[in-house]
Amino acid sequence: MMDETSDEPPTSAVLLDNCHFSQVIFNNVEKFYVPGGDVICYYTLTHNIVPRGKDWVGIFRVGWKTTREYYTFMWAPLPGDVHGDTAVQQQIQFKAYYLPKDDEYYQFCYIDQDGVVRGASVPFQFRAETEDDILVVTTQGEVEEIELQNKNLLKENEELQATCASLQKQNMELQEELKKTQELQNGLESLRSSTEKLELELNSLKKENKHLKELDECREAELHQFKEQIQNVTSEKVRLETRLKTALDHMDQLQSQVLNYEKEMENLVRMDHDKTEQLESLKEENCQLCMTITQQKEQKKELEHRLENLKETEANLSLRLQNEQQQNRDLMKELEEQRHLFQILQAKKSESDEEKQKLREENDTHLRHLSQARDVSSFSAVSQAQAQVPAPEAGCLVFGNPYYAAEANLESRAARTDSIRKCRWEGEEGSLGESCKTFTRRPQQKARKS
């Protein structure tokens, strides 16, 4: 659990054997603290510790093994005199929100910025105050026993303190010896490095001496070569003097040739002047060609501008073509839907025709049954019955019994048979006609929109 600071404290996996608990002493540690209240921790920094900026005080559950097992912590404030030789009293206040909520035993521990424990307090608890803590009633025997236990504990405490002091003294002596050993080891390492440097310098000097000997031998050989070269140079000098005389004679001949060359040079200068005039003429022609090229470039820019306009026009026409193609696809899709609807209506019409044929056959059957009953009634009754039959409605197909009024004894049979039936084809034909009208009307509307 963390306090209000955001930085993690420096911890380490150092075990208890490597800690120095006597360098920081915790004072006025209560046996228990009441939950819900702030806790002030008092401690003393001895002269054996030099406080640093990342030192911290943590609350640890009893039984902890490493400094990483803290419950909460607070940064330890630096005293005014950090390097003083006297003990310094310090205090830290832990907020109630960050304190443990259980009744386990805890203790304060002072940890330096290297993660090493420098001091630890006696255990304490976080629990509410009870009557047992306020009033304790004991007998005389119990008091004597407690006093005896206190004496024994004090004696053991003194022995432990003496042992602790002895161990601390031994620890300090061992630390001094360790420090001296480390100093000796550092000196030995320094001597080793110095010896290695001297050996390297000796090897370097040996190599340099060998190199100088080789150079001396080389120089003696070079001196012998120089003597031979001097003899060669002397003979070469005689030979060169002879050649110099020959060269002077040759120079006289060259001077006469130079005079001839100067005359030729004058002729070349005149020719160069003529060529310069030709070059000026060519430059004028080049200027005219440059002007022509500039005009052609302007014409090219104008043609490119016209080409861009044509490309924009082509893009607009392509977009319009795509829109018209999309409209054509929509119209074709709607036409397919209307064709499908027309096929459905034709199927319904076929079903209605079949049902109409069945009704006609059924009506013919009823007429045959009624014609067989004409022997029972007279012809006059039949005529009177025909006069009383109402006219069929307009636009309907009527199938009736002409002998209905004349035959009173057949009333029960006529009641079971429909005397007038309307053909369902009329209603379905009306819906079919409306569908056909819709089919013919929608393409016309699409044609008007386009």
Short mmCIF file of C-alpha atoms in Angstrom, two decimals:
data_model
loop_
_atom_site.label_atom_id
_atom_site.label_comp_id
_atom_site.label_asym_id
_atom_site.label_seq_id
_atom_site.Cartn_x
_atom_site.Cartn_y
_atom_site.Cartn_z
CA MET A 1 0.00 0.00 0.00
CA MET A 2 1.40 3.46 -0.93
CA ASP A 3 1.25 6.87 0.71
CA GLU A 4 0.46 10.11 -1.09
CA THR A 5 3.90 10.33 -2.73
CA SER A 6 4.16 9.05 -6.28
CA ASP A 7 7.82 7.83 -6.29
CA GLU A 8 8.68 4.27 -5.36
CA PRO A 9 11.18 4.02 -2.46
CA PRO A 10 14.59 2.43 -3.11
CA THR A 11 14.47 -1.20 -1.99
CA SER A 12 16.71 -4.23 -2.24
CA ALA A 13 16.69 -7.93 -1.57
CA VAL A 14 19.16 -7.50 1.35
CA LEU A 15 18.42 -10.02 4.12
CA LEU A 16 18.31 -9.21 7.82
CA ASP A 17 21.87 -10.47 8.41
CA ASN A 18 23.29 -7.58 6.39
CA CYS A 19 21.37 -4.78 8.21
CA HIS A 20 22.57 -2.29 10.85
CA PHE A 21 19.61 -1.83 13.21
CA SER A 22 21.51 0.26 15.78
CA GLN A 23 22.28 3.26 13.55
CA VAL A 24 18.70 4.64 13.88
CA ILE A 25 16.83 4.30 17.21
CA PHE A 26 13.02 4.61 17.36
CA ASN A 27 11.65 6.33 20.49
CA ASN A 28 8.25 6.43 22.26
CA VAL A 29 6.78 3.56 20.24
CA GLU A 30 3.38 2.60 21.67
CA LYS A 31 2.25 -0.99 22.14
CA PHE A 32 -0.81 -0.23 20.00
CA TYR A 33 -2.28 2.64 18.00
CA VAL A 34 -6.00 3.40 17.68
CA PRO A 35 -7.26 2.92 14.07
CA GLY A 36 -8.52 6.02 12.26
CA GLY A 37 -5.94 8.42 13.69
CA ASP A 38 -2.61 9.71 12.43
CA VAL A 39 0.56 8.14 13.85
CA ILE A 40 3.70 10.15 14.68
CA CYS A 41 6.95 8.20 14.52
CA TYR A 42 9.87 9.51 16.65
CA TYR A 43 13.42 8.35 15.94
CA THR A 44 17.04 9.36 16.60
CA LEU A 45 19.79 9.48 13.95
CA THR A 46 23.10 8.42 15.55
CA HIS A 47 26.53 9.64 14.48
CA ASN A 48 27.08 6.31 12.65
CA ILE A 49 24.71 7.22 9.80
CA VAL A 50 24.84 10.03 7.24
CA PRO A 51 21.25 10.76 6.10
CA ARG A 52 20.61 11.22 2.38
CA GLY A 53 17.77 12.56 0.27
CA LYS A 54 16.24 9.17 -0.66
CA ASP A 55 16.18 7.68 2.88
CA TRP A 56 12.70 6.60 4.00
CA VAL A 57 10.77 5.20 6.98
CA GLY A 58 8.42 2.31 6.30
CA ILE A 59 5.86 0.27 8.23
CA PHE A 60 6.55 -3.47 7.90
CA ARG A 61 4.52 -6.45 9.09
CA VAL A 62 6.49 -8.48 11.63
CA GLY A 63 8.18 -11.39 9.89
CA TRP A 64 9.30 -9.47 6.80
CA LYS A 65 12.36 -10.72 4.94
CA THR A 66 13.35 -7.94 2.50
CA THR A 67 12.79 -4.19 2.29
CA ARG A 68 10.41 -4.71 -0.64
CA GLU A 69 7.72 -5.99 1.75
CA TYR A 70 6.79 -2.55 3.19
CA TYR A 71 3.11 -1.74 3.80
CA THR A 72 3.44 2.04 3.50
CA PHE A 73 6.30 4.56 3.71
CA MET A 74 7.23 8.23 4.11
CA TRP A 75 10.36 10.02 2.90
CA ALA A 76 12.72 10.79 5.80
CA PRO A 77 13.35 14.56 6.19
CA LEU A 78 16.96 15.70 6.10
CA PRO A 79 18.24 17.32 9.34
CA GLY A 80 19.82 20.76 9.31
CA ASP A 81 23.35 19.47 9.97
CA VAL A 82 23.76 16.38 7.78
CA HIS A 83 27.43 15.73 8.61
CA GLY A 84 27.22 16.49 12.34
CA ASP A 85 28.77 14.21 14.99
CA THR A 86 25.84 14.41 17.44
CA ALA A 87 22.57 12.48 17.50
CA VAL A 88 19.58 14.19 15.84
CA GLN A 89 15.93 13.78 16.88
CA GLN A 90 13.48 13.42 13.96
CA GLN A 91 9.79 12.66 13.52
CA ILE A 92 7.41 11.64 10.70
CA GLN A 93 3.61 11.70 10.66
CA PHE A 94 1.78 8.82 8.91
CA LYS A 95 -1.74 9.67 7.71
CA ALA A 96 -4.56 7.43 8.98
CA TYR A 97 -5.78 6.67 5.45
CA TYR A 98 -2.57 4.81 4.56
CA LEU A 99 -2.20 2.83 7.82
CA PRO A 100 -3.04 -0.90 8.15
CA LYS A 101 -6.60 -1.83 9.09
CA ASP A 102 -5.94 -5.25 10.66
CA ASP A 103 -4.64 -6.11 14.15
CA GLU A 104 -1.38 -7.74 13.03
CA TYR A 105 1.93 -6.73 14.58
CA TYR A 106 3.94 -4.10 12.68
CA GLN A 107 7.18 -2.16 13.23
CA PHE A 108 8.90 0.98 11.94
CA CYS A 109 12.08 0.54 9.86
CA TYR A 110 14.53 3.18 8.62
CA ILE A 111 15.85 2.36 5.10
CA ASP A 112 18.64 4.31 3.39
CA GLN A 113 18.68 5.14 -0.33
CA ASP A 114 20.71 1.97 -1.03
CA GLY A 115 17.84 -0.16 0.32
CA VAL A 116 19.72 -1.15 3.52
CA VAL A 117 17.93 -1.26 6.90
CA ARG A 118 19.54 1.16 9.40
CA GLY A 119 17.09 0.80 12.30
CA ALA A 120 13.91 -1.01 13.46
CA SER A 121 11.39 -0.39 16.25
CA VAL A 122 9.66 -2.74 18.67
CA PRO A 123 6.43 -4.35 17.36
CA PHE A 124 3.07 -2.62 17.79
CA GLN A 125 -0.59 -3.13 16.77
CA PHE A 126 -3.42 -1.10 15.28
CA ARG A 127 -6.48 -1.89 17.44
CA ALA A 128 -9.14 -0.11 19.49
CA GLU A 129 -8.65 0.59 23.19
CA THR A 130 -10.38 -1.95 25.49
CA GLU A 131 -11.16 -2.05 29.18
CA ASP A 132 -8.33 -4.52 29.68
CA ASP A 133 -5.95 -1.83 28.50
CA ILE A 134 -7.39 0.67 30.97
CA LEU A 135 -7.84 -1.38 34.17
CA VAL A 136 -5.87 -4.47 35.09
CA VAL A 137 -6.71 -6.34 38.30
CA THR A 138 -4.12 -8.85 39.42
CA THR A 139 -3.41 -10.76 42.63
CA GLN A 140 -0.29 -10.37 44.70
CA GLY A 141 1.07 -13.65 43.41
CA GLU A 142 0.54 -12.60 39.86
CA VAL A 143 2.22 -9.28 40.61
CA GLU A 144 5.24 -11.04 42.08
CA GLU A 145 5.33 -13.40 39.12
CA ILE A 146 5.10 -10.47 36.69
CA GLU A 147 7.86 -8.63 38.59
CA LEU A 148 10.01 -11.75 38.43
CA GLN A 149 9.32 -12.04 34.70
CA ASN A 150 10.17 -8.35 34.28
CA LYS A 151 13.45 -8.86 36.16
CA ASN A 152 14.26 -11.84 33.99
CA LEU A 153 13.31 -9.93 30.87
CA LEU A 154 15.39 -6.94 31.99
CA LYS A 155 18.31 -9.24 32.65
CA GLU A 156 17.88 -10.92 29.29
CA ASN A 157 17.51 -7.49 27.70
CA GLU A 158 20.76 -6.33 29.33
CA GLU A 159 22.49 -9.50 28.19
CA LEU A 160 21.09 -9.04 24.69
CA GLN A 161 22.16 -5.40 24.70
CA ALA A 162 25.63 -6.41 25.84
CA THR A 163 25.70 -9.09 23.16
CA CYS A 164 24.40 -6.58 20.62
CA ALA A 165 27.06 -4.05 21.67
CA SER A 166 29.73 -6.74 21.43
CA LEU A 167 28.44 -7.78 18.02
CA GLN A 168 28.31 -4.17 16.91
CA LYS A 169 31.89 -3.69 18.11
CA GLN A 170 32.95 -6.86 16.29
CA ASN A 171 31.03 -5.69 13.24
CA MET A 172 32.77 -2.31 13.32
CA GLU A 173 36.16 -4.02 13.76
CA LEU A 174 35.37 -6.33 10.88
CA GLN A 175 34.28 -3.36 8.81
CA GLU A 176 37.57 -1.60 9.64
CA GLU A 177 39.50 -4.74 8.71
CA LEU A 178 37.42 -5.07 5.56
CA LYS A 179 38.11 -1.43 4.74
CA LYS A 180 41.85 -1.96 5.28
CA THR A 181 41.73 -5.14 3.22
CA GLN A 182 39.97 -3.28 0.44
CA GLU A 183 42.58 -0.51 0.63
CA LEU A 184 45.38 -3.10 0.47
CA GLN A 185 43.64 -4.81 -2.41
CA ASN A 186 43.27 -1.47 -4.19
CA GLY A 187 46.98 -0.78 -3.58
CA LEU A 188 47.85 -4.23 -4.88
CA GLU A 189 45.74 -3.64 -7.96
CA SER A 190 47.49 -0.29 -8.45
CA LEU A 191 50.92 -1.97 -8.13
CA ARG A 192 49.85 -4.66 -10.57
CA SER A 193 48.72 -2.07 -13.08
CA SER A 194 51.99 -0.11 -12.59
CA THR A 195 54.03 -3.31 -13.08
CA GLU A 196 52.11 -4.12 -16.23
CA LYS A 197 52.71 -0.59 -17.53
CA LEU A 198 56.46 -0.88 -16.79
CA GLU A 199 56.62 -4.26 -18.53
CA LEU A 200 54.87 -2.77 -21.54
CA GLU A 201 57.32 0.17 -21.57
CA LEU A 202 60.28 -2.25 -21.30
CA ASN A 203 59.00 -4.30 -24.23
CA SER A 204 58.47 -1.10 -26.19
CA LEU A 205 62.06 0.03 -25.45
CA LYS A 206 63.43 -3.37 -26.50
CA LYS A 207 61.53 -3.16 -29.77
CA GLU A 208 62.75 0.42 -30.31
CA ASN A 209 66.40 -0.61 -29.64
CA LYS A 210 66.11 -3.45 -32.14
CA HIS A 211 64.57 -1.06 -34.66
CA LEU A 212 67.45 1.44 -34.16
CA LYS A 213 70.03 -1.29 -34.76
CA GLU A 214 68.27 -2.25 -37.97
CA LEU A 215 68.22 1.43 -39.01
CA ASP A 216 72.02 1.73 -38.32
CA GLU A 217 72.71 -1.24 -40.55
CA CYS A 218 70.48 0.23 -43.24
CA ARG A 219 72.27 3.60 -43.04
CA GLU A 220 75.70 1.96 -43.45
CA ALA A 221 74.40 0.22 -46.58
CA GLU A 222 72.95 3.54 -47.79
CA LEU A 223 76.35 5.27 -47.22
CA HIS A 224 78.07 2.67 -49.37
CA GLN A 225 75.43 3.22 -52.03
CA PHE A 226 75.95 7.01 -51.84
CA LYS A 227 79.69 6.59 -52.50
CA GLU A 228 78.94 4.51 -55.56
CA GLN A 229 76.38 7.08 -56.67
CA ILE A 230 78.98 9.90 -56.36
CA GLN A 231 81.31 8.03 -58.68
CA ASN A 232 78.46 7.50 -61.11
CA VAL A 233 77.48 11.18 -60.90
CA THR A 234 81.05 12.26 -61.72
CA SER A 235 81.12 10.15 -64.83
CA GLU A 236 77.63 11.35 -65.66
CA LYS A 237 78.80 14.98 -65.35
CA VAL A 238 81.45 14.46 -68.00
CA ARG A 239 78.93 12.86 -70.25
CA LEU A 240 76.43 15.71 -69.67
CA GLU A 241 79.01 18.40 -70.49
CA THR A 242 79.51 16.72 -73.81
CA ARG A 243 75.77 16.64 -74.35
CA LEU A 244 75.50 20.33 -73.33
CA LYS A 245 77.87 21.36 -76.05
CA THR A 246 75.86 19.37 -78.52
CA ALA A 247 72.66 20.96 -77.19
CA LEU A 248 74.02 24.51 -77.65
CA ASP A 249 74.69 23.76 -81.25
CA HIS A 250 71.21 22.42 -81.57
CA MET A 251 69.80 25.58 -79.90
CA ASP A 252 71.28 27.77 -82.60
CA GLN A 253 69.44 25.72 -85.13
CA LEU A 254 66.24 26.06 -83.10
CA GLN A 255 66.48 29.85 -82.99
CA SER A 256 66.48 29.97 -86.76
CA GLN A 257 63.42 27.72 -86.70
CA VAL A 258 61.73 30.10 -84.21
CA LEU A 259 62.05 32.98 -86.65
CA ASN A 260 60.31 30.90 -89.23
CA TYR A 261 57.59 30.00 -86.72
CA GLU A 262 56.97 33.69 -85.94
CA LYS A 263 56.25 34.40 -89.56
CA GLU A 264 53.81 31.49 -89.64
CA MET A 265 52.19 32.87 -86.43
CA GLU A 266 51.45 36.21 -88.11
CA ASN A 267 49.68 34.36 -90.87
CA LEU A 268 47.67 32.41 -88.28
CA VAL A 269 46.64 35.65 -86.50
CA ARG A 270 45.18 37.03 -89.70
CA MET A 271 43.25 33.79 -90.20
CA ASP A 272 41.99 34.00 -86.60
CA HIS A 273 40.62 37.50 -87.20
CA ASP A 274 38.64 36.23 -90.16
CA LYS A 275 37.24 33.37 -88.09
CA THR A 276 36.23 35.81 -85.32
CA GLU A 277 34.11 37.77 -87.78
CA GLN A 278 32.46 34.51 -88.86
CA LEU A 279 31.78 33.69 -85.19
CA GLU A 280 30.01 37.04 -84.65
CA SER A 281 27.76 36.29 -87.59
CA LEU A 282 26.96 32.85 -86.14
CA LYS A 283 26.10 34.45 -82.78
CA GLU A 284 23.50 36.70 -84.42
CA GLU A 285 21.93 33.67 -86.10
CA ASN A 286 21.92 31.90 -82.70
CA CYS A 287 20.01 34.83 -81.12
CA GLN A 288 17.36 34.64 -83.83
CA LEU A 289 17.05 30.89 -83.24
CA CYS A 290 16.61 31.49 -79.48
CA MET A 291 13.77 33.93 -80.14
CA THR A 292 12.11 31.35 -82.41
CA ILE A 293 12.45 28.68 -79.69
CA THR A 294 10.90 31.05 -77.11
CA GLN A 295 7.88 31.62 -79.36
CA GLN A 296 7.52 27.87 -79.84
CA LYS A 297 7.61 27.37 -76.05
CA GLU A 298 4.81 29.91 -75.59
CA GLN A 299 2.75 28.14 -78.25
CA LYS A 300 3.45 24.84 -76.47
CA LYS A 301 2.19 26.28 -73.14
CA GLU A 302 -0.98 27.53 -74.84
CA LEU A 303 -1.55 24.09 -76.40
CA GLU A 304 -0.99 22.43 -73.00
CA HIS A 305 -3.56 24.78 -71.43
CA ARG A 306 -6.08 23.89 -74.13
CA LEU A 307 -5.28 20.20 -73.58
CA GLU A 308 -6.02 20.54 -69.84
CA ASN A 309 -9.37 22.21 -70.64
CA LEU A 310 -10.19 19.36 -73.01
CA LYS A 311 -9.28 16.84 -70.28
CA GLU A 312 -11.60 18.59 -67.80
CA THR A 313 -14.39 18.57 -70.39
CA GLU A 314 -13.75 14.88 -71.02
CA ALA A 315 -13.89 14.16 -67.27
CA ASN A 316 -17.24 16.01 -66.96
CA LEU A 317 -18.65 14.11 -69.94
CA SER A 318 -17.41 10.84 -68.43
CA LEU A 319 -19.13 11.70 -65.13
CA ARG A 320 -22.39 12.50 -66.93
CA LEU A 321 -22.10 9.24 -68.86
CA GLN A 322 -21.64 7.32 -65.61
CA ASN A 323 -24.73 9.03 -64.11
CA GLU A 324 -26.81 8.17 -67.20
CA GLN A 325 -25.54 4.58 -67.11
CA GLN A 326 -26.53 4.37 -63.43
CA GLN A 327 -30.01 5.71 -64.27
CA ASN A 328 -30.31 3.14 -67.08
CA ARG A 329 -29.33 0.38 -64.67
CA ASP A 330 -31.95 1.61 -62.18
CA LEU A 331 -34.60 1.65 -64.94
CA MET A 332 -33.63 -1.86 -66.07
CA LYS A 333 -33.84 -3.07 -62.48
CA GLU A 334 -37.30 -1.53 -62.07
CA LEU A 335 -38.37 -3.04 -65.42
CA GLU A 336 -37.27 -6.48 -64.23
CA GLU A 337 -39.31 -5.97 -61.05
CA GLN A 338 -42.38 -4.99 -63.11
CA ARG A 339 -41.89 -8.05 -65.33
CA HIS A 340 -41.69 -10.26 -62.30
CA LEU A 341 -44.87 -8.64 -60.93
CA PHE A 342 -46.60 -9.15 -64.27
CA GLN A 343 -45.65 -12.84 -64.23
CA ILE A 344 -47.09 -13.14 -60.71
CA LEU A 345 -50.34 -11.46 -61.83
CA GLN A 346 -50.57 -13.75 -64.86
CA ALA A 347 -50.19 -16.74 -62.54
CA LYS A 348 -53.00 -15.36 -60.34
CA LYS A 349 -55.15 -14.82 -63.45
CA SER A 350 -54.59 -18.44 -64.50
CA GLU A 351 -55.65 -19.61 -61.04
CA SER A 352 -58.75 -17.40 -61.24
CA ASP A 353 -59.62 -18.83 -64.69
CA GLU A 354 -59.37 -22.36 -63.31
CA GLU A 355 -61.60 -21.47 -60.35
CA LYS A 356 -64.08 -19.76 -62.70
CA GLN A 357 -64.23 -22.93 -64.83
CA LYS A 358 -64.87 -25.02 -61.70
CA LEU A 359 -67.74 -22.68 -60.69
CA ARG A 360 -69.28 -22.98 -64.14
CA GLU A 361 -69.12 -26.76 -63.99
CA GLU A 362 -70.68 -26.69 -60.50
CA ASN A 363 -73.47 -24.36 -61.76
CA ASP A 364 -74.16 -26.69 -64.69
CA THR A 365 -74.47 -29.58 -62.24
CA HIS A 366 -77.04 -27.64 -60.17
CA LEU A 367 -78.99 -26.79 -63.31
CA ARG A 368 -79.17 -30.44 -64.27
CA HIS A 369 -80.49 -31.32 -60.82
CA LEU A 370 -83.14 -28.61 -61.05
CA SER A 371 -84.23 -29.62 -64.55
CA GLN A 372 -85.02 -33.09 -63.26
CA ALA A 373 -87.53 -31.51 -60.84
CA ARG A 374 -89.66 -29.94 -63.62
CA ASP A 375 -91.97 -32.96 -63.64
CA VAL A 376 -93.24 -32.00 -60.16
CA SER A 377 -94.35 -28.41 -61.00
CA SER A 378 -96.40 -26.99 -63.81
CA PHE A 379 -95.29 -24.77 -66.68
CA SER A 380 -97.32 -21.77 -65.37
CA ALA A 381 -95.63 -21.88 -62.02
CA VAL A 382 -92.32 -21.92 -63.82
CA SER A 383 -93.27 -18.80 -65.81
CA GLN A 384 -94.39 -16.98 -62.67
CA ALA A 385 -91.15 -17.90 -60.91
CA GLN A 386 -89.15 -16.58 -63.84
CA ALA A 387 -91.04 -13.27 -63.66
CA GLN A 388 -90.19 -12.89 -59.93
CA VAL A 389 -86.43 -13.57 -60.27
CA PRO A 390 -84.51 -10.24 -59.88
CA ALA A 391 -82.20 -9.03 -62.64
CA PRO A 392 -78.48 -9.64 -62.10
CA GLU A 393 -76.32 -6.72 -61.01
CA ALA A 394 -74.34 -4.83 -63.60
CA GLY A 395 -70.84 -6.07 -64.11
CA CYS A 396 -71.49 -9.41 -62.28
CA LEU A 397 -72.01 -13.00 -63.46
CA VAL A 398 -75.16 -14.47 -61.88
CA PHE A 399 -75.93 -18.17 -61.60
CA GLY A 400 -79.50 -18.62 -60.23
CA ASN A 401 -82.21 -21.30 -59.89
CA PRO A 402 -85.20 -20.32 -62.15
CA TYR A 403 -87.45 -22.79 -60.36
CA TYR A 404 -86.80 -21.38 -56.86
CA ALA A 405 -90.22 -19.61 -56.48
CA ALA A 406 -92.22 -22.49 -57.95
CA GLU A 407 -90.95 -25.29 -55.83
CA ALA A 408 -91.90 -24.78 -52.19
CA ASN A 409 -91.23 -28.41 -51.35
CA LEU A 410 -87.55 -28.02 -52.41
CA GLU A 411 -86.92 -25.05 -50.02
CA SER A 412 -84.65 -27.01 -47.69
CA ARG A 413 -82.52 -28.24 -50.65
CA ALA A 414 -82.34 -24.73 -52.17
CA ALA A 415 -81.30 -23.32 -48.76
CA ARG A 416 -78.26 -25.60 -48.77
CA THR A 417 -77.28 -24.46 -52.28
CA ASP A 418 -76.29 -20.86 -53.09
CA SER A 419 -79.02 -19.50 -55.36
CA ILE A 420 -76.79 -16.66 -56.61
CA ARG A 421 -73.02 -16.73 -56.89
CA LYS A 422 -70.79 -13.93 -57.98
CA CYS A 423 -67.74 -14.85 -59.90
CA ARG A 424 -64.59 -13.97 -57.98
CA TRP A 425 -62.97 -13.23 -61.27
CA GLU A 426 -64.57 -9.76 -61.22
CA GLY A 427 -62.75 -8.69 -58.00
CA GLU A 428 -59.50 -10.31 -59.00
CA GLU A 429 -59.87 -8.92 -62.52
CA GLY A 430 -60.19 -5.43 -60.99
CA SER A 431 -56.98 -5.84 -58.97
CA LEU A 432 -55.27 -7.33 -62.02
CA GLY A 433 -56.33 -4.33 -64.08
CA GLU A 434 -54.99 -1.92 -61.46
CA SER A 435 -51.67 -3.78 -61.40
CA CYS A 436 -51.45 -3.66 -65.18
CA LYS A 437 -52.21 0.07 -65.09
CA THR A 438 -49.44 0.56 -62.53
CA PHE A 439 -47.06 -1.47 -64.68
CA THR A 440 -47.71 0.73 -67.70
CA ARG A 441 -47.69 3.97 -65.68
CA ARG A 442 -44.29 3.65 -63.91
CA PRO A 443 -42.06 3.52 -67.01
CA GLN A 444 -43.84 6.64 -68.30
CA GLN A 445 -43.04 8.48 -65.04
CA LYS A 446 -39.38 7.40 -65.30
CA ALA A 447 -39.29 8.62 -68.90
CA ARG A 448 -40.58 12.08 -67.81
CA LYS A 449 -37.89 12.35 -65.07
CA SER A 450 -35.09 11.48 -67.47
#
